[in-house]
Amino acid sequence: MAYGFNSVTAFVSAPDENTVHFLDRAGYPQYSDTIPVTATENLALDSLLSVRYVLLPAGDDNNKGLTKILGVEGFKDLYLNSYAVPVAFTVNGTGSYESPGSNFALYLNDLYRHLSGIEKDIFIPIDNVDSSVDGNEFDYKTVVNDDDSVIYANFVTNGQSAATLYMNGEKITSYSADLAPKLIRVKTVDREAEIKLIFNENEGKVIDAQIYLLDTDALAEATSV
């Protein structure tokens, strides 16, 4: 509010819980039914919500799919999201909508198909993921074919212990904890990526690792309908 910047991040004491839970299911987690956490960017959901501009920390090079406009050194860089749909749009009724998708990618795939009428998945599961477990450390490595690949990951944990998430050896964020993000944009280095979750206690574990490639061509087609 201080900067006059309209954001999908908000807090109200009496929110529309449908909105909060929608954001949660699509990748922006909610806490206490009032606080959506948008600390990490979600290109597919942002596009659907007409988020045209994205602020990232200055110098953050984990920005594939976005176009840099300008920046303030040591503060923020401003990016254009060219996939954002118009702020106001209508959709012809196509019957009731239900998604059996139990994770963000499957849910958004169903939602985009329903709204656009295009029978394509925007999120494609990455199958070549090497995983290992060493005590309270859960490690995931993958290799992609394209330097411009946009990858997202979400880790379902048992919720018993907070963790720290590392990417390519760099500490990124707290995880599986209050006000922590869930959906993470994955940075590749020479087409390789490594994600490690280290839990504070040995009881913590990853139940399901959801790692997906965002098909930006399919996203562009769906958002241009």
mmCIF file of C-alpha atoms in Angstrom:
data_model
loop_
_atom_site.group_PDB
_atom_site.id
_atom_site.type_symbol
_atom_site.label_atom_id
_atom_site.label_comp_id
_atom_site.label_asym_id
_atom_site.label_seq_id
_atom_site.Cartn_x
_atom_site.Cartn_y
_atom_site.Cartn_z
ATOM 1 C CA MET A 1 0.000 0.000 0.000
ATOM 2 C CA ALA A 2 2.836 2.399 0.820
ATOM 3 C CA TYR A 3 4.166 2.144 -2.730
ATOM 4 C CA GLY A 4 0.743 2.270 -4.398
ATOM 5 C CA PHE A 5 1.335 -1.192 -5.845
ATOM 6 C CA ASN A 6 -1.724 -3.410 -6.294
ATOM 7 C CA SER A 7 -0.743 -6.957 -5.348
ATOM 8 C CA VAL A 8 -2.290 -10.396 -4.941
ATOM 9 C CA THR A 9 -0.785 -10.346 -1.452
ATOM 10 C CA ALA A 10 -3.281 -9.034 1.063
ATOM 11 C CA PHE A 11 -4.566 -9.366 4.614
ATOM 12 C CA VAL A 12 -8.049 -8.670 5.904
ATOM 13 C CA SER A 13 -9.573 -9.781 9.164
ATOM 14 C CA ALA A 14 -12.737 -11.057 7.470
ATOM 15 C CA PRO A 15 -11.736 -12.366 4.017
ATOM 16 C CA ASP A 16 -13.733 -14.178 1.407
ATOM 17 C CA GLU A 17 -12.534 -17.658 2.308
ATOM 18 C CA ASN A 18 -13.318 -18.938 -1.183
ATOM 19 C CA THR A 19 -10.672 -16.590 -2.587
ATOM 20 C CA VAL A 20 -8.096 -17.516 0.034
ATOM 21 C CA HIS A 21 -8.666 -21.242 -0.447
ATOM 22 C CA PHE A 22 -8.570 -20.881 -4.242
ATOM 23 C CA LEU A 23 -5.137 -19.258 -4.029
ATOM 24 C CA ASP A 24 -4.024 -21.984 -1.629
ATOM 25 C CA ARG A 25 -5.094 -24.786 -3.951
ATOM 26 C CA ALA A 26 -3.434 -23.122 -6.941
ATOM 27 C CA GLY A 27 -0.046 -22.644 -5.276
ATOM 28 C CA TYR A 28 -0.148 -19.608 -2.962
ATOM 29 C CA PRO A 29 -0.597 -21.100 0.520
ATOM 30 C CA GLN A 30 -2.918 -19.597 3.107
ATOM 31 C CA TYR A 31 -2.528 -19.406 6.855
ATOM 32 C CA SER A 32 -5.279 -18.793 9.410
ATOM 33 C CA ASP A 33 -7.784 -18.464 6.547
ATOM 34 C CA THR A 34 -6.688 -14.844 6.137
ATOM 35 C CA ILE A 35 -3.110 -14.619 4.825
ATOM 36 C CA PRO A 36 -2.120 -15.730 1.301
ATOM 37 C CA VAL A 37 1.667 -16.102 0.996
ATOM 38 C CA THR A 38 3.045 -14.990 -2.371
ATOM 39 C CA ALA A 39 6.736 -14.890 -1.498
ATOM 40 C CA THR A 40 7.542 -16.937 -4.610
ATOM 41 C CA GLU A 41 6.163 -16.216 -8.073
ATOM 42 C CA ASN A 42 3.588 -18.475 -9.774
ATOM 43 C CA LEU A 43 3.557 -17.602 -13.491
ATOM 44 C CA ALA A 44 0.531 -19.731 -14.431
ATOM 45 C CA LEU A 45 -1.693 -18.486 -11.609
ATOM 46 C CA ASP A 46 -0.451 -14.897 -11.922
ATOM 47 C CA SER A 47 -1.393 -14.909 -15.601
ATOM 48 C CA LEU A 48 -4.910 -16.071 -14.795
ATOM 49 C CA LEU A 49 -5.219 -13.363 -12.128
ATOM 50 C CA SER A 50 -4.139 -10.646 -14.627
ATOM 51 C CA VAL A 51 -0.879 -9.991 -12.782
ATOM 52 C CA ARG A 52 0.996 -8.088 -15.472
ATOM 53 C CA TYR A 53 4.013 -6.960 -13.470
ATOM 54 C CA VAL A 54 6.198 -8.971 -11.107
ATOM 55 C CA LEU A 55 8.690 -7.610 -8.588
ATOM 56 C CA LEU A 56 11.751 -9.732 -7.850
ATOM 57 C CA PRO A 57 14.791 -9.011 -5.689
ATOM 58 C CA ALA A 58 17.419 -7.029 -7.568
ATOM 59 C CA GLY A 59 19.742 -9.338 -9.477
ATOM 60 C CA ASP A 60 17.521 -12.415 -9.137
ATOM 61 C CA ASP A 61 18.200 -14.431 -12.298
ATOM 62 C CA ASN A 62 15.520 -17.065 -11.606
ATOM 63 C CA ASN A 63 13.156 -15.211 -13.943
ATOM 64 C CA LYS A 64 12.637 -17.297 -17.091
ATOM 65 C CA GLY A 65 9.352 -16.532 -18.819
ATOM 66 C CA LEU A 66 9.407 -12.914 -17.625
ATOM 67 C CA THR A 67 10.770 -9.800 -19.368
ATOM 68 C CA LYS A 68 12.782 -7.299 -17.328
ATOM 69 C CA ILE A 69 11.653 -3.697 -17.691
ATOM 70 C CA LEU A 70 13.749 -1.780 -15.169
ATOM 71 C CA GLY A 71 15.283 -2.106 -11.748
ATOM 72 C CA VAL A 72 16.579 -0.308 -8.694
ATOM 73 C CA GLU A 73 20.003 -1.610 -7.719
ATOM 74 C CA GLY A 74 19.993 -3.225 -4.312
ATOM 75 C CA PHE A 75 16.192 -3.176 -4.124
ATOM 76 C CA LYS A 76 13.865 -4.625 -6.771
ATOM 77 C CA ASP A 77 13.711 -5.474 -10.460
ATOM 78 C CA LEU A 78 10.420 -5.026 -12.343
ATOM 79 C CA TYR A 79 9.377 -7.672 -14.880
ATOM 80 C CA LEU A 80 6.579 -7.868 -17.430
ATOM 81 C CA ASN A 81 4.389 -10.969 -17.532
ATOM 82 C CA SER A 82 3.413 -11.210 -21.204
ATOM 83 C CA TYR A 83 0.975 -14.073 -20.482
ATOM 84 C CA ALA A 84 -1.358 -12.044 -18.242
ATOM 85 C CA VAL A 85 -4.981 -12.128 -19.386
ATOM 86 C CA PRO A 86 -6.946 -8.843 -19.565
ATOM 87 C CA VAL A 87 -8.058 -7.448 -16.231
ATOM 88 C CA ALA A 88 -11.724 -7.981 -17.133
ATOM 89 C CA PHE A 89 -12.924 -10.884 -19.237
ATOM 90 C CA THR A 90 -15.942 -13.140 -19.631
ATOM 91 C CA VAL A 91 -16.203 -16.839 -20.355
ATOM 92 C CA ASN A 92 -19.128 -18.589 -21.990
ATOM 93 C CA GLY A 93 -20.777 -21.015 -19.603
ATOM 94 C CA THR A 94 -19.486 -24.545 -20.094
ATOM 95 C CA GLY A 95 -21.314 -26.339 -17.322
ATOM 96 C CA SER A 96 -20.199 -27.111 -13.806
ATOM 97 C CA TYR A 97 -16.511 -27.281 -13.043
ATOM 98 C CA GLU A 98 -14.855 -29.722 -10.710
ATOM 99 C CA SER A 99 -11.208 -30.708 -10.557
ATOM 100 C CA PRO A 100 -10.014 -33.931 -8.979
ATOM 101 C CA GLY A 101 -6.501 -32.494 -9.079
ATOM 102 C CA SER A 102 -4.906 -32.931 -5.679
ATOM 103 C CA ASN A 103 -1.930 -30.667 -6.369
ATOM 104 C CA PHE A 104 -1.434 -27.203 -7.811
ATOM 105 C CA ALA A 105 -0.340 -28.369 -11.283
ATOM 106 C CA LEU A 106 -3.228 -30.747 -11.917
ATOM 107 C CA TYR A 107 -5.693 -28.186 -10.587
ATOM 108 C CA LEU A 108 -4.367 -25.407 -12.834
ATOM 109 C CA ASN A 109 -4.270 -27.773 -15.808
ATOM 110 C CA ASP A 110 -7.963 -28.517 -15.305
ATOM 111 C CA LEU A 111 -8.794 -24.848 -14.758
ATOM 112 C CA TYR A 112 -7.029 -23.666 -17.913
ATOM 113 C CA ARG A 113 -8.669 -26.368 -20.017
ATOM 114 C CA HIS A 114 -12.057 -25.403 -18.635
ATOM 115 C CA LEU A 115 -11.627 -21.671 -19.227
ATOM 116 C CA SER A 116 -9.834 -21.771 -22.578
ATOM 117 C CA GLY A 117 -11.397 -24.830 -24.205
ATOM 118 C CA ILE A 118 -7.900 -25.912 -25.280
ATOM 119 C CA GLU A 119 -7.182 -29.518 -24.392
ATOM 120 C CA LYS A 120 -3.549 -29.090 -23.437
ATOM 121 C CA ASP A 121 -1.718 -29.354 -20.139
ATOM 122 C CA ILE A 122 0.283 -26.297 -19.179
ATOM 123 C CA PHE A 123 2.141 -28.244 -16.484
ATOM 124 C CA ILE A 124 3.977 -31.399 -17.480
ATOM 125 C CA PRO A 125 5.417 -33.722 -14.805
ATOM 126 C CA ILE A 126 9.191 -34.154 -14.827
ATOM 127 C CA ASP A 127 9.872 -37.854 -14.554
ATOM 128 C CA ASN A 128 13.673 -37.915 -14.568
ATOM 129 C CA VAL A 129 14.099 -36.887 -10.933
ATOM 130 C CA ASP A 130 16.749 -38.625 -8.844
ATOM 131 C CA SER A 131 15.810 -38.589 -5.169
ATOM 132 C CA SER A 132 17.630 -39.694 -2.047
ATOM 133 C CA VAL A 133 17.068 -39.549 1.696
ATOM 134 C CA ASP A 134 19.750 -39.282 4.349
ATOM 135 C CA GLY A 135 18.253 -38.957 7.813
ATOM 136 C CA ASN A 136 16.423 -35.621 7.867
ATOM 137 C CA GLU A 137 17.776 -34.556 4.436
ATOM 138 C CA PHE A 138 15.681 -35.071 1.295
ATOM 139 C CA ASP A 139 17.512 -34.447 -1.967
ATOM 140 C CA TYR A 140 16.087 -34.110 -5.514
ATOM 141 C CA LYS A 141 18.069 -33.681 -8.740
ATOM 142 C CA THR A 142 16.880 -33.295 -12.325
ATOM 143 C CA VAL A 143 18.188 -32.399 -15.782
ATOM 144 C CA VAL A 144 16.105 -30.567 -18.414
ATOM 145 C CA ASN A 145 16.601 -30.289 -22.167
ATOM 146 C CA ASP A 146 16.210 -26.520 -22.546
ATOM 147 C CA ASP A 147 18.059 -23.666 -20.849
ATOM 148 C CA ASP A 148 14.807 -21.661 -20.897
ATOM 149 C CA SER A 149 12.762 -24.293 -19.047
ATOM 150 C CA VAL A 150 10.437 -22.913 -16.361
ATOM 151 C CA ILE A 151 10.164 -25.400 -13.492
ATOM 152 C CA TYR A 152 8.109 -25.394 -10.304
ATOM 153 C CA ALA A 153 8.183 -27.704 -7.308
ATOM 154 C CA ASN A 154 5.906 -28.320 -4.363
ATOM 155 C CA PHE A 155 6.682 -30.652 -1.484
ATOM 156 C CA VAL A 156 3.963 -32.229 0.599
ATOM 157 C CA THR A 157 5.389 -32.895 4.044
ATOM 158 C CA ASN A 158 4.056 -34.630 7.126
ATOM 159 C CA GLY A 159 3.818 -31.216 8.788
ATOM 160 C CA GLN A 160 5.549 -32.334 11.963
ATOM 161 C CA SER A 161 8.785 -30.440 11.594
ATOM 162 C CA ALA A 162 9.904 -27.217 9.954
ATOM 163 C CA ALA A 163 12.599 -27.394 7.293
ATOM 164 C CA THR A 164 14.992 -25.258 5.260
ATOM 165 C CA LEU A 165 14.959 -25.442 1.472
ATOM 166 C CA TYR A 166 18.203 -25.222 -0.492
ATOM 167 C CA MET A 167 18.480 -24.867 -4.266
ATOM 168 C CA ASN A 168 21.720 -25.652 -6.069
ATOM 169 C CA GLY A 169 23.521 -25.403 -2.736
ATOM 170 C CA GLU A 170 22.055 -21.993 -1.848
ATOM 171 C CA LYS A 171 19.737 -21.445 1.103
ATOM 172 C CA ILE A 172 16.412 -20.174 -0.257
ATOM 173 C CA THR A 173 13.643 -20.188 2.362
ATOM 174 C CA SER A 174 12.102 -21.840 5.371
ATOM 175 C CA TYR A 175 9.619 -24.558 4.452
ATOM 176 C CA SER A 176 6.873 -26.637 6.040
ATOM 177 C CA ALA A 177 6.401 -23.872 8.609
ATOM 178 C CA ASP A 178 4.036 -21.006 9.408
ATOM 179 C CA LEU A 179 3.973 -18.330 6.688
ATOM 180 C CA ALA A 180 6.386 -20.328 4.521
ATOM 181 C CA PRO A 181 5.765 -20.685 0.781
ATOM 182 C CA LYS A 182 4.876 -24.027 -0.779
ATOM 183 C CA LEU A 183 5.261 -23.636 -4.531
ATOM 184 C CA ILE A 184 8.873 -22.887 -5.481
ATOM 185 C CA ARG A 185 10.227 -21.731 -8.839
ATOM 186 C CA VAL A 186 13.238 -23.958 -9.529
ATOM 187 C CA LYS A 187 16.417 -22.425 -10.922
ATOM 188 C CA THR A 188 18.528 -24.476 -13.324
ATOM 189 C CA VAL A 189 22.287 -24.140 -13.809
ATOM 190 C CA ASP A 190 23.537 -25.610 -17.085
ATOM 191 C CA ARG A 191 20.125 -27.321 -17.389
ATOM 192 C CA GLU A 192 20.560 -29.032 -14.003
ATOM 193 C CA ALA A 193 18.774 -28.368 -10.735
ATOM 194 C CA GLU A 194 19.138 -29.686 -7.201
ATOM 195 C CA ILE A 195 16.661 -29.098 -4.395
ATOM 196 C CA LYS A 196 17.316 -30.186 -0.839
ATOM 197 C CA LEU A 197 14.997 -30.060 2.153
ATOM 198 C CA ILE A 198 16.672 -30.348 5.543
ATOM 199 C CA PHE A 199 14.212 -30.814 8.394
ATOM 200 C CA ASN A 200 14.880 -29.465 11.865
ATOM 201 C CA GLU A 201 13.976 -32.834 13.346
ATOM 202 C CA ASN A 202 14.330 -36.402 12.115
ATOM 203 C CA GLU A 203 10.559 -36.906 12.264
ATOM 204 C CA GLY A 204 10.068 -34.550 9.316
ATOM 205 C CA LYS A 205 9.722 -36.105 5.882
ATOM 206 C CA VAL A 206 8.522 -35.463 2.343
ATOM 207 C CA ILE A 207 5.396 -37.417 1.490
ATOM 208 C CA ASP A 208 5.092 -36.287 -2.140
ATOM 209 C CA ALA A 209 7.543 -34.344 -4.337
ATOM 210 C CA GLN A 210 5.642 -32.576 -7.137
ATOM 211 C CA ILE A 211 8.059 -31.240 -9.783
ATOM 212 C CA TYR A 212 6.627 -29.872 -13.049
ATOM 213 C CA LEU A 213 7.722 -28.156 -16.239
ATOM 214 C CA LEU A 214 5.580 -25.174 -17.259
ATOM 215 C CA ASP A 215 4.879 -25.361 -21.006
ATOM 216 C CA THR A 216 5.019 -21.656 -21.867
ATOM 217 C CA ASP A 217 3.804 -22.326 -25.434
ATOM 218 C CA ALA A 218 0.639 -23.948 -24.075
ATOM 219 C CA LEU A 219 0.288 -21.108 -21.546
ATOM 220 C CA ALA A 220 0.567 -18.520 -24.306
ATOM 221 C CA GLU A 221 -2.084 -20.308 -26.372
ATOM 222 C CA ALA A 222 -4.486 -20.640 -23.445
ATOM 223 C CA THR A 223 -4.126 -17.013 -22.335
ATOM 224 C CA SER A 224 -4.599 -15.613 -25.849
ATOM 225 C CA VAL A 225 -8.040 -17.163 -26.403
#
